[in-house]
mmCIF file of C-alpha atoms in Angstrom:
data_model
loop_
_atom_site.group_PDB
_atom_site.id
_atom_site.type_symbol
_atom_site.label_atom_id
_atom_site.label_comp_id
_atom_site.label_asym_id
_atom_site.label_seq_id
_atom_site.Cartn_x
_atom_site.Cartn_y
_atom_site.Cartn_z
ATOM 1 C CA MET A 22 42.138 -25.825 65.590
ATOM 2 C CA SER A 23 38.363 -26.112 65.516
ATOM 3 C CA GLN A 24 36.607 -29.185 64.282
ATOM 4 C CA ALA A 25 36.688 -29.432 60.493
ATOM 5 C CA LEU A 26 33.874 -27.505 58.853
ATOM 6 C CA ASP A 27 31.814 -28.065 55.738
ATOM 7 C CA VAL A 28 31.492 -24.420 54.728
ATOM 8 C CA VAL A 29 33.034 -21.112 55.779
ATOM 9 C CA THR A 30 31.841 -17.628 54.891
ATOM 10 C CA PHE A 31 33.087 -14.115 55.671
ATOM 11 C CA GLY A 32 30.740 -11.148 55.801
ATOM 12 C CA GLU A 33 28.777 -8.525 57.670
ATOM 13 C CA ALA A 34 25.720 -9.291 59.753
ATOM 14 C CA MET A 35 23.348 -6.402 60.389
ATOM 15 C CA LEU A 36 20.397 -5.844 62.611
ATOM 16 C CA LEU A 37 17.326 -5.724 60.364
ATOM 17 C CA LEU A 38 14.346 -3.570 61.323
ATOM 18 C CA VAL A 39 11.282 -4.357 59.184
ATOM 19 C CA THR A 40 8.338 -1.959 59.136
ATOM 20 C CA ASP A 41 4.951 -3.030 60.430
ATOM 21 C CA ARG A 42 3.029 -1.819 57.363
ATOM 22 C CA PRO A 43 3.414 -1.130 53.636
ATOM 23 C CA GLY A 44 4.376 2.350 52.552
ATOM 24 C CA PRO A 45 7.312 4.672 53.210
ATOM 25 C CA ILE A 46 9.646 3.549 55.974
ATOM 26 C CA GLU A 47 9.156 6.827 57.836
ATOM 27 C CA ASP A 48 5.423 6.158 58.194
ATOM 28 C CA ALA A 49 5.933 2.963 60.190
ATOM 29 C CA GLU A 50 4.793 2.988 63.815
ATOM 30 C CA ALA A 51 6.558 -0.234 64.815
ATOM 31 C CA LEU A 52 9.475 -2.312 63.570
ATOM 32 C CA TYR A 53 10.175 -6.041 63.732
ATOM 33 C CA LYS A 54 13.728 -7.069 64.663
ATOM 34 C CA ARG A 55 15.478 -9.650 62.490
ATOM 35 C CA THR A 56 18.971 -10.588 61.287
ATOM 36 C CA ALA A 57 20.296 -9.543 57.873
ATOM 37 C CA GLY A 58 23.385 -10.101 55.766
ATOM 38 C CA ALA A 59 23.884 -12.040 52.557
ATOM 39 C CA GLU A 60 26.576 -14.310 53.968
ATOM 40 C CA THR A 61 24.840 -14.918 57.279
ATOM 41 C CA ASN A 62 21.576 -15.732 55.507
ATOM 42 C CA VAL A 63 23.421 -18.459 53.622
ATOM 43 C CA ALA A 64 25.206 -19.630 56.770
ATOM 44 C CA ILE A 65 21.872 -20.000 58.587
ATOM 45 C CA GLY A 66 20.364 -21.915 55.663
ATOM 46 C CA LEU A 67 23.309 -24.298 55.525
ATOM 47 C CA ALA A 68 23.262 -24.887 59.293
ATOM 48 C CA ARG A 69 19.538 -25.691 59.263
ATOM 49 C CA LEU A 70 20.243 -28.419 56.726
ATOM 50 C CA GLY A 71 22.814 -30.021 59.000
ATOM 51 C CA PHE A 72 26.052 -28.596 57.609
ATOM 52 C CA LYS A 73 28.891 -27.502 59.885
ATOM 53 C CA VAL A 74 29.268 -23.818 59.094
ATOM 54 C CA GLY A 75 31.818 -21.250 60.202
ATOM 55 C CA TRP A 76 31.257 -17.507 59.945
ATOM 56 C CA ALA A 77 34.011 -14.906 60.329
ATOM 57 C CA SER A 78 33.200 -11.258 60.935
ATOM 58 C CA ARG A 79 33.448 -8.282 63.271
ATOM 59 C CA LEU A 80 30.689 -6.871 65.458
ATOM 60 C CA GLY A 81 30.445 -4.121 68.019
ATOM 61 C CA THR A 82 29.742 -4.997 71.632
ATOM 62 C CA ASP A 83 26.532 -2.936 71.457
ATOM 63 C CA SER A 84 23.078 -4.475 71.874
ATOM 64 C CA MET A 85 22.790 -5.041 68.126
ATOM 65 C CA GLY A 86 26.059 -6.959 68.034
ATOM 66 C CA ARG A 87 25.078 -9.053 71.037
ATOM 67 C CA TYR A 88 21.710 -9.860 69.444
ATOM 68 C CA LEU A 89 23.316 -10.936 66.165
ATOM 69 C CA LEU A 90 25.975 -13.077 67.798
ATOM 70 C CA LYS A 91 23.386 -14.904 69.913
ATOM 71 C CA ALA A 92 21.176 -15.433 66.852
ATOM 72 C CA MET A 93 24.025 -17.028 64.880
ATOM 73 C CA GLN A 94 25.105 -19.195 67.800
ATOM 74 C CA ARG A 95 21.517 -20.424 68.252
ATOM 75 C CA GLU A 96 21.611 -21.687 64.670
ATOM 76 C CA GLY A 97 24.648 -23.821 65.544
ATOM 77 C CA ILE A 98 27.102 -21.721 63.520
ATOM 78 C CA ASP A 99 30.776 -21.667 64.541
ATOM 79 C CA CYS A 100 31.307 -18.029 65.576
ATOM 80 C CA SER A 101 34.783 -18.553 67.041
ATOM 81 C CA HIS A 102 36.208 -16.161 64.445
ATOM 82 C CA VAL A 103 33.763 -13.316 65.072
ATOM 83 C CA VAL A 104 35.610 -10.452 66.778
ATOM 84 C CA CYS A 105 33.501 -8.288 69.103
ATOM 85 C CA ASP A 106 35.175 -4.878 69.269
ATOM 86 C CA PRO A 107 34.018 -2.372 71.928
ATOM 87 C CA ALA A 108 35.503 0.471 69.899
ATOM 88 C CA GLN A 109 33.327 -0.254 66.826
ATOM 89 C CA ARG A 110 29.611 -0.218 66.083
ATOM 90 C CA THR A 111 27.397 -2.822 64.473
ATOM 91 C CA GLY A 112 25.690 -2.046 61.173
ATOM 92 C CA PHE A 113 21.929 -2.049 60.788
ATOM 93 C CA GLN A 114 19.285 -1.521 58.132
ATOM 94 C CA PHE A 115 15.636 -0.595 57.743
ATOM 95 C CA LYS A 116 13.421 -2.483 55.314
ATOM 96 C CA GLY A 117 9.975 -1.370 54.193
ATOM 97 C CA ARG A 118 7.103 -3.515 53.017
ATOM 98 C CA VAL A 119 5.379 -3.670 49.627
ATOM 99 C CA THR A 120 2.223 -5.401 48.420
ATOM 100 C CA ASP A 121 2.930 -5.750 44.684
ATOM 101 C CA GLY A 122 5.761 -8.298 44.765
ATOM 102 C CA SER A 123 8.413 -5.701 43.907
ATOM 103 C CA ASP A 124 11.666 -5.258 45.830
ATOM 104 C CA PRO A 125 10.996 -3.482 49.146
ATOM 105 C CA PRO A 126 12.786 -0.241 50.008
ATOM 106 C CA VAL A 127 15.952 -0.791 52.042
ATOM 107 C CA GLU A 128 17.956 1.830 53.926
ATOM 108 C CA TYR A 129 21.468 0.874 55.091
ATOM 109 C CA HIS A 130 23.350 2.257 58.090
ATOM 110 C CA ARG A 131 26.633 0.398 57.780
ATOM 111 C CA LYS A 132 29.309 2.928 56.756
ATOM 112 C CA GLY A 133 32.312 2.574 59.057
ATOM 113 C CA SER A 134 30.804 -0.468 60.791
ATOM 114 C CA ALA A 135 32.859 -3.010 62.717
ATOM 115 C CA ALA A 136 32.690 -5.497 59.826
ATOM 116 C CA SER A 137 34.024 -2.907 57.381
ATOM 117 C CA GLN A 138 37.262 -2.841 59.403
ATOM 118 C CA MET A 139 38.096 -6.455 58.504
ATOM 119 C CA THR A 140 41.414 -7.036 56.722
ATOM 120 C CA VAL A 141 43.477 -9.885 55.324
ATOM 121 C CA ALA A 142 44.962 -10.209 58.820
ATOM 122 C CA ASP A 143 41.554 -11.466 60.034
ATOM 123 C CA ILE A 144 41.930 -14.635 57.950
ATOM 124 C CA ASP A 145 42.909 -17.648 60.058
ATOM 125 C CA VAL A 146 44.199 -19.831 57.227
ATOM 126 C CA PRO A 147 44.143 -23.211 59.068
ATOM 127 C CA TRP A 148 40.567 -22.537 60.221
ATOM 128 C CA LEU A 149 39.512 -21.423 56.739
ATOM 129 C CA GLN A 150 41.073 -24.438 55.062
ATOM 130 C CA SER A 151 39.578 -26.827 57.602
ATOM 131 C CA ALA A 152 36.401 -26.333 55.544
ATOM 132 C CA ARG A 153 35.768 -28.080 52.257
ATOM 133 C CA HIS A 154 33.899 -25.125 50.756
ATOM 134 C CA LEU A 155 33.868 -21.308 50.831
ATOM 135 C CA HIS A 156 30.823 -19.220 49.976
ATOM 136 C CA ALA A 157 31.646 -15.643 48.972
ATOM 137 C CA THR A 158 29.504 -12.711 47.863
ATOM 138 C CA GLY A 159 30.077 -9.308 46.357
ATOM 139 C CA VAL A 160 28.552 -7.645 49.417
ATOM 140 C CA PHE A 161 31.493 -8.303 51.733
ATOM 141 C CA ALA A 162 33.863 -7.020 49.058
ATOM 142 C CA ALA A 163 31.811 -3.838 48.688
ATOM 143 C CA ILE A 164 31.853 -2.545 52.257
ATOM 144 C CA SER A 165 35.505 -1.376 52.275
ATOM 145 C CA ASP A 166 38.778 -1.650 50.376
ATOM 146 C CA SER A 167 40.247 -3.866 53.097
ATOM 147 C CA CYS A 168 37.229 -6.181 52.962
ATOM 148 C CA ARG A 169 37.608 -6.460 49.207
ATOM 149 C CA GLU A 170 41.222 -7.544 49.666
ATOM 150 C CA ALA A 171 40.193 -10.040 52.353
ATOM 151 C CA ALA A 172 37.386 -11.454 50.213
ATOM 152 C CA LEU A 173 39.694 -12.037 47.265
ATOM 153 C CA ALA A 174 42.332 -13.567 49.531
ATOM 154 C CA THR A 175 39.894 -16.099 51.014
ATOM 155 C CA MET A 176 38.800 -17.197 47.547
ATOM 156 C CA THR A 177 42.385 -17.505 46.326
ATOM 157 C CA LEU A 178 43.484 -19.472 49.398
ATOM 158 C CA MET A 179 40.613 -21.922 49.117
ATOM 159 C CA ARG A 180 40.925 -22.505 45.394
ATOM 160 C CA GLU A 181 44.682 -23.013 45.674
ATOM 161 C CA ALA A 182 44.077 -25.544 48.475
ATOM 162 C CA GLY A 183 41.775 -27.588 46.254
ATOM 163 C CA ARG A 184 38.581 -26.579 48.058
ATOM 164 C CA THR A 185 35.434 -25.552 46.210
ATOM 165 C CA VAL A 186 34.280 -21.932 46.086
ATOM 166 C CA SER A 187 30.830 -20.538 45.282
ATOM 167 C CA PHE A 188 30.262 -16.874 44.455
ATOM 168 C CA ASP A 189 27.096 -14.787 44.360
ATOM 169 C CA PRO A 190 27.806 -11.340 42.825
ATOM 170 C CA ASN A 191 25.015 -9.825 44.937
ATOM 171 C CA LEU A 192 25.454 -6.329 43.532
ATOM 172 C CA ARG A 193 25.012 -3.393 45.924
ATOM 173 C CA PRO A 194 25.668 -0.310 43.758
ATOM 174 C CA THR A 195 25.252 2.135 46.655
ATOM 175 C CA LEU A 196 28.241 0.548 48.435
ATOM 176 C CA TRP A 197 30.674 0.942 45.535
ATOM 177 C CA ALA A 198 32.523 4.131 44.579
ATOM 178 C CA THR A 199 31.713 3.672 40.872
ATOM 179 C CA PRO A 200 29.854 1.157 38.688
ATOM 180 C CA GLU A 201 33.137 0.435 36.890
ATOM 181 C CA LEU A 202 34.907 -0.514 40.119
ATOM 182 C CA MET A 203 31.975 -2.754 41.024
ATOM 183 C CA ARG A 204 32.044 -4.512 37.655
ATOM 184 C CA ASP A 205 35.810 -4.990 37.583
ATOM 185 C CA SER A 206 36.030 -6.173 41.198
ATOM 186 C CA ILE A 207 33.130 -8.618 40.945
ATOM 187 C CA ASN A 208 34.387 -10.111 37.693
ATOM 188 C CA ARG A 209 37.867 -10.511 39.166
ATOM 189 C CA MET A 210 36.418 -12.377 42.145
ATOM 190 C CA ALA A 211 34.372 -14.607 39.866
ATOM 191 C CA THR A 212 37.561 -15.942 38.246
ATOM 192 C CA HIS A 213 38.414 -17.592 41.591
ATOM 193 C CA ALA A 214 35.058 -19.381 41.967
ATOM 194 C CA HIS A 215 33.972 -22.818 40.801
ATOM 195 C CA TRP A 216 30.256 -21.999 40.957
ATOM 196 C CA VAL A 217 29.056 -18.505 39.929
ATOM 197 C CA LEU A 218 25.444 -17.542 40.711
ATOM 198 C CA PRO A 219 24.419 -14.223 39.101
ATOM 199 C CA GLY A 220 20.927 -12.887 38.616
ATOM 200 C CA LEU A 221 19.932 -12.096 35.024
ATOM 201 C CA GLU A 222 20.130 -8.298 35.359
ATOM 202 C CA GLU A 223 23.348 -8.584 37.366
ATOM 203 C CA GLY A 224 24.827 -10.770 34.675
ATOM 204 C CA ARG A 225 23.818 -8.346 31.926
ATOM 205 C CA PHE A 226 25.531 -5.473 33.725
ATOM 206 C CA LEU A 227 28.650 -7.459 34.569
ATOM 207 C CA THR A 228 29.222 -9.198 31.253
ATOM 208 C CA GLY A 229 27.517 -7.103 28.586
ATOM 209 C CA GLU A 230 25.747 -10.275 27.466
ATOM 210 C CA GLN A 231 21.961 -10.194 27.248
ATOM 211 C CA THR A 232 21.014 -13.885 27.392
ATOM 212 C CA PRO A 233 21.467 -16.422 30.195
ATOM 213 C CA GLU A 234 23.517 -18.533 27.791
ATOM 214 C CA GLY A 235 25.826 -15.617 27.020
ATOM 215 C CA ILE A 236 26.290 -14.777 30.703
ATOM 216 C CA ALA A 237 27.127 -18.376 31.526
ATOM 217 C CA ARG A 238 29.580 -18.565 28.633
ATOM 218 C CA PHE A 239 31.322 -15.360 29.836
ATOM 219 C CA TYR A 240 32.096 -16.832 33.262
ATOM 220 C CA ARG A 241 32.894 -20.317 32.014
ATOM 221 C CA GLU A 242 35.512 -18.843 29.693
ATOM 222 C CA ARG A 243 37.058 -17.199 32.760
ATOM 223 C CA GLY A 244 37.382 -20.292 34.903
ATOM 224 C CA ALA A 245 33.966 -21.094 36.387
ATOM 225 C CA GLU A 246 33.027 -24.755 36.230
ATOM 226 C CA LEU A 247 29.311 -24.151 36.739
ATOM 227 C CA VAL A 248 27.228 -21.020 36.205
ATOM 228 C CA VAL A 249 23.623 -20.753 37.350
ATOM 229 C CA VAL A 250 21.751 -17.644 36.202
ATOM 230 C CA LYS A 251 18.756 -16.793 38.376
ATOM 231 C CA LEU A 252 15.698 -15.744 36.363
ATOM 232 C CA GLY A 253 13.279 -14.953 39.193
ATOM 233 C CA PRO A 254 9.749 -16.177 38.403
ATOM 234 C CA ASP A 255 11.101 -17.795 35.220
ATOM 235 C CA GLY A 256 13.349 -20.178 37.150
ATOM 236 C CA ALA A 257 17.042 -20.511 36.305
ATOM 237 C CA TYR A 258 19.461 -21.396 33.536
ATOM 238 C CA PHE A 259 22.461 -23.579 34.304
ATOM 239 C CA ASP A 260 25.525 -24.537 32.335
ATOM 240 C CA GLY A 261 28.668 -26.339 33.383
ATOM 241 C CA GLU A 262 30.553 -29.421 34.376
ATOM 242 C CA TRP A 263 30.576 -30.776 37.890
ATOM 243 C CA GLY A 264 31.936 -34.110 39.014
ATOM 244 C CA ASN A 265 31.536 -36.417 36.062
ATOM 245 C CA GLU A 266 28.523 -34.550 34.752
ATOM 246 C CA GLU A 267 28.158 -31.950 32.037
ATOM 247 C CA ALA A 268 24.766 -30.284 32.078
ATOM 248 C CA SER A 269 22.936 -27.261 30.761
ATOM 249 C CA GLY A 270 19.339 -26.200 30.502
ATOM 250 C CA TYR A 271 16.486 -24.340 32.100
ATOM 251 C CA ALA A 272 14.792 -25.204 35.376
ATOM 252 C CA PRO A 273 11.315 -23.856 36.166
ATOM 253 C CA ALA A 274 10.512 -21.792 39.222
ATOM 254 C CA PHE A 275 8.188 -23.069 41.915
ATOM 255 C CA PRO A 276 4.831 -21.272 41.837
ATOM 256 C CA VAL A 277 4.219 -18.722 44.605
ATOM 257 C CA ASP A 278 0.706 -17.551 45.485
ATOM 258 C CA LYS A 279 1.796 -14.278 47.065
ATOM 259 C CA VAL A 280 5.208 -12.624 47.176
ATOM 260 C CA ILE A 281 5.720 -11.030 50.609
ATOM 261 C CA ASP A 282 9.362 -9.974 50.395
ATOM 262 C CA THR A 283 11.924 -10.653 47.652
ATOM 263 C CA VAL A 284 14.972 -9.964 49.853
ATOM 264 C CA GLY A 285 16.824 -13.160 50.731
ATOM 265 C CA ALA A 286 15.599 -15.187 47.751
ATOM 266 C CA GLY A 287 19.046 -15.248 46.143
ATOM 267 C CA ASP A 288 20.631 -16.334 49.407
ATOM 268 C CA GLY A 289 18.123 -19.158 49.719
ATOM 269 C CA PHE A 290 18.906 -20.136 46.137
ATOM 270 C CA ALA A 291 22.608 -20.320 47.018
ATOM 271 C CA VAL A 292 21.798 -22.581 49.979
ATOM 272 C CA GLY A 293 20.089 -25.015 47.631
ATOM 273 C CA ILE A 294 22.951 -25.102 45.139
ATOM 274 C CA ILE A 295 25.698 -25.463 47.751
ATOM 275 C CA THR A 296 24.020 -28.150 49.845
ATOM 276 C CA ALA A 297 22.962 -30.276 46.896
ATOM 277 C CA LEU A 298 26.335 -30.168 45.147
ATOM 278 C CA LEU A 299 28.239 -30.898 48.370
ATOM 279 C CA GLU A 300 25.930 -33.879 48.824
ATOM 280 C CA GLY A 301 26.896 -35.089 45.355
ATOM 281 C CA LEU A 302 23.499 -34.563 43.706
ATOM 282 C CA PRO A 303 23.222 -33.884 39.956
ATOM 283 C CA VAL A 304 23.297 -30.236 38.827
ATOM 284 C CA ALA A 305 19.672 -30.205 37.643
ATOM 285 C CA GLN A 306 18.557 -31.532 41.027
ATOM 286 C CA ALA A 307 20.646 -28.874 42.782
ATOM 287 C CA VAL A 308 18.981 -26.123 40.743
ATOM 288 C CA ARG A 309 15.538 -27.538 41.517
ATOM 289 C CA ARG A 310 16.304 -27.527 45.262
ATOM 290 C CA ALA A 311 17.634 -23.975 44.945
ATOM 291 C CA ALA A 312 14.487 -22.785 43.178
ATOM 292 C CA TRP A 313 12.301 -24.332 45.883
ATOM 293 C CA ILE A 314 14.199 -22.663 48.723
ATOM 294 C CA GLY A 315 14.196 -19.355 46.840
ATOM 295 C CA ALA A 316 10.424 -19.605 46.441
ATOM 296 C CA ARG A 317 10.022 -20.202 50.192
ATOM 297 C CA ALA A 318 12.174 -17.159 50.940
ATOM 298 C CA VAL A 319 9.905 -14.684 49.108
ATOM 299 C CA GLN A 320 6.861 -15.762 51.104
ATOM 300 C CA VAL A 321 8.077 -14.528 54.500
ATOM 301 C CA LEU A 322 8.743 -11.134 56.059
ATOM 302 C CA GLY A 323 12.392 -11.541 57.084
ATOM 303 C CA ASP A 324 15.416 -12.882 55.259
ATOM 304 C CA THR A 325 15.699 -16.281 56.958
ATOM 305 C CA GLU A 326 12.277 -17.499 58.162
ATOM 306 C CA GLY A 327 11.738 -19.371 54.888
ATOM 307 C CA LEU A 328 14.988 -21.315 55.057
ATOM 308 C CA PRO A 329 13.995 -24.965 55.572
ATOM 309 C CA THR A 330 15.061 -27.631 58.009
ATOM 310 C CA ARG A 331 16.247 -31.018 56.786
ATOM 311 C CA ALA A 332 12.854 -32.483 57.674
ATOM 312 C CA GLN A 333 11.041 -29.890 55.549
ATOM 313 C CA LEU A 334 13.435 -30.543 52.661
ATOM 314 C CA ALA A 335 12.780 -34.283 52.906
ATOM 315 C CA GLU A 336 9.019 -33.720 53.056
ATOM 316 C CA ALA A 337 9.277 -31.807 49.778
ATOM 317 C CA GLY A 338 11.227 -34.679 48.220
ATOM 318 C CA LEU A 339 14.273 -32.500 47.590
#
């Protein structure tokens, strides 16, 4: 069995092609190559802060798959449970650029990808439970029925083993058959998580509650120990018990002079929460770290360039 890990995550990595100019994707003359994937963004952020991270997935053996595998290995991530299948293809996506701080246009090409073929059989239970924490997102669950089963199984296995589990709903409506299936599946997964990290609009859709307090209460009544509701430029609301601490309140956002790209901000936020809580820091301090990393993420072109090193975190006093 591999060396014990701090955190494990399951999910799809995609090749990301970012346009060279604002405007419609089809008007771009050149594209910048990057990595993409909610779970891999978090894995990279955790690894840069010195955590031992394992990532399980499937890739094709095409050039995109080879690029992604090398990129993850360079970050020091344990990729021993990434299957490279010559019979499958790697998913990719195009991302446009905007100048007004809004969400950029994104076009996915992932249907039938190698990662979507993952099943419960891909879970190596001893490897999974060698970690003290699992980070899960709604994206992995959305890409196929078998992935949804695998995602729920990993969360159940870790919670039953006494490990901690964080969950970012990360809604991707275009990947789900119906909004109702998305809502029901995401809320079912959330009942297996200790820390639930919805955005405000996500939380409104999922719970029917309109306020951060109401959203947090919804998930706490269903088993979450801590809920952090992301409020974008307004910061975050947190409510829960962790360790010997019970805390609730609002945390301000960090000011950003210019928003370059909003994609990846939620993943950066998750990195801050997970690392701080696993280090034993108070909840309010964890949310502050999360807000700082999220603010860094929106100021860069790709999904991971803003994720800090331990030295940068220390320099910021976080």
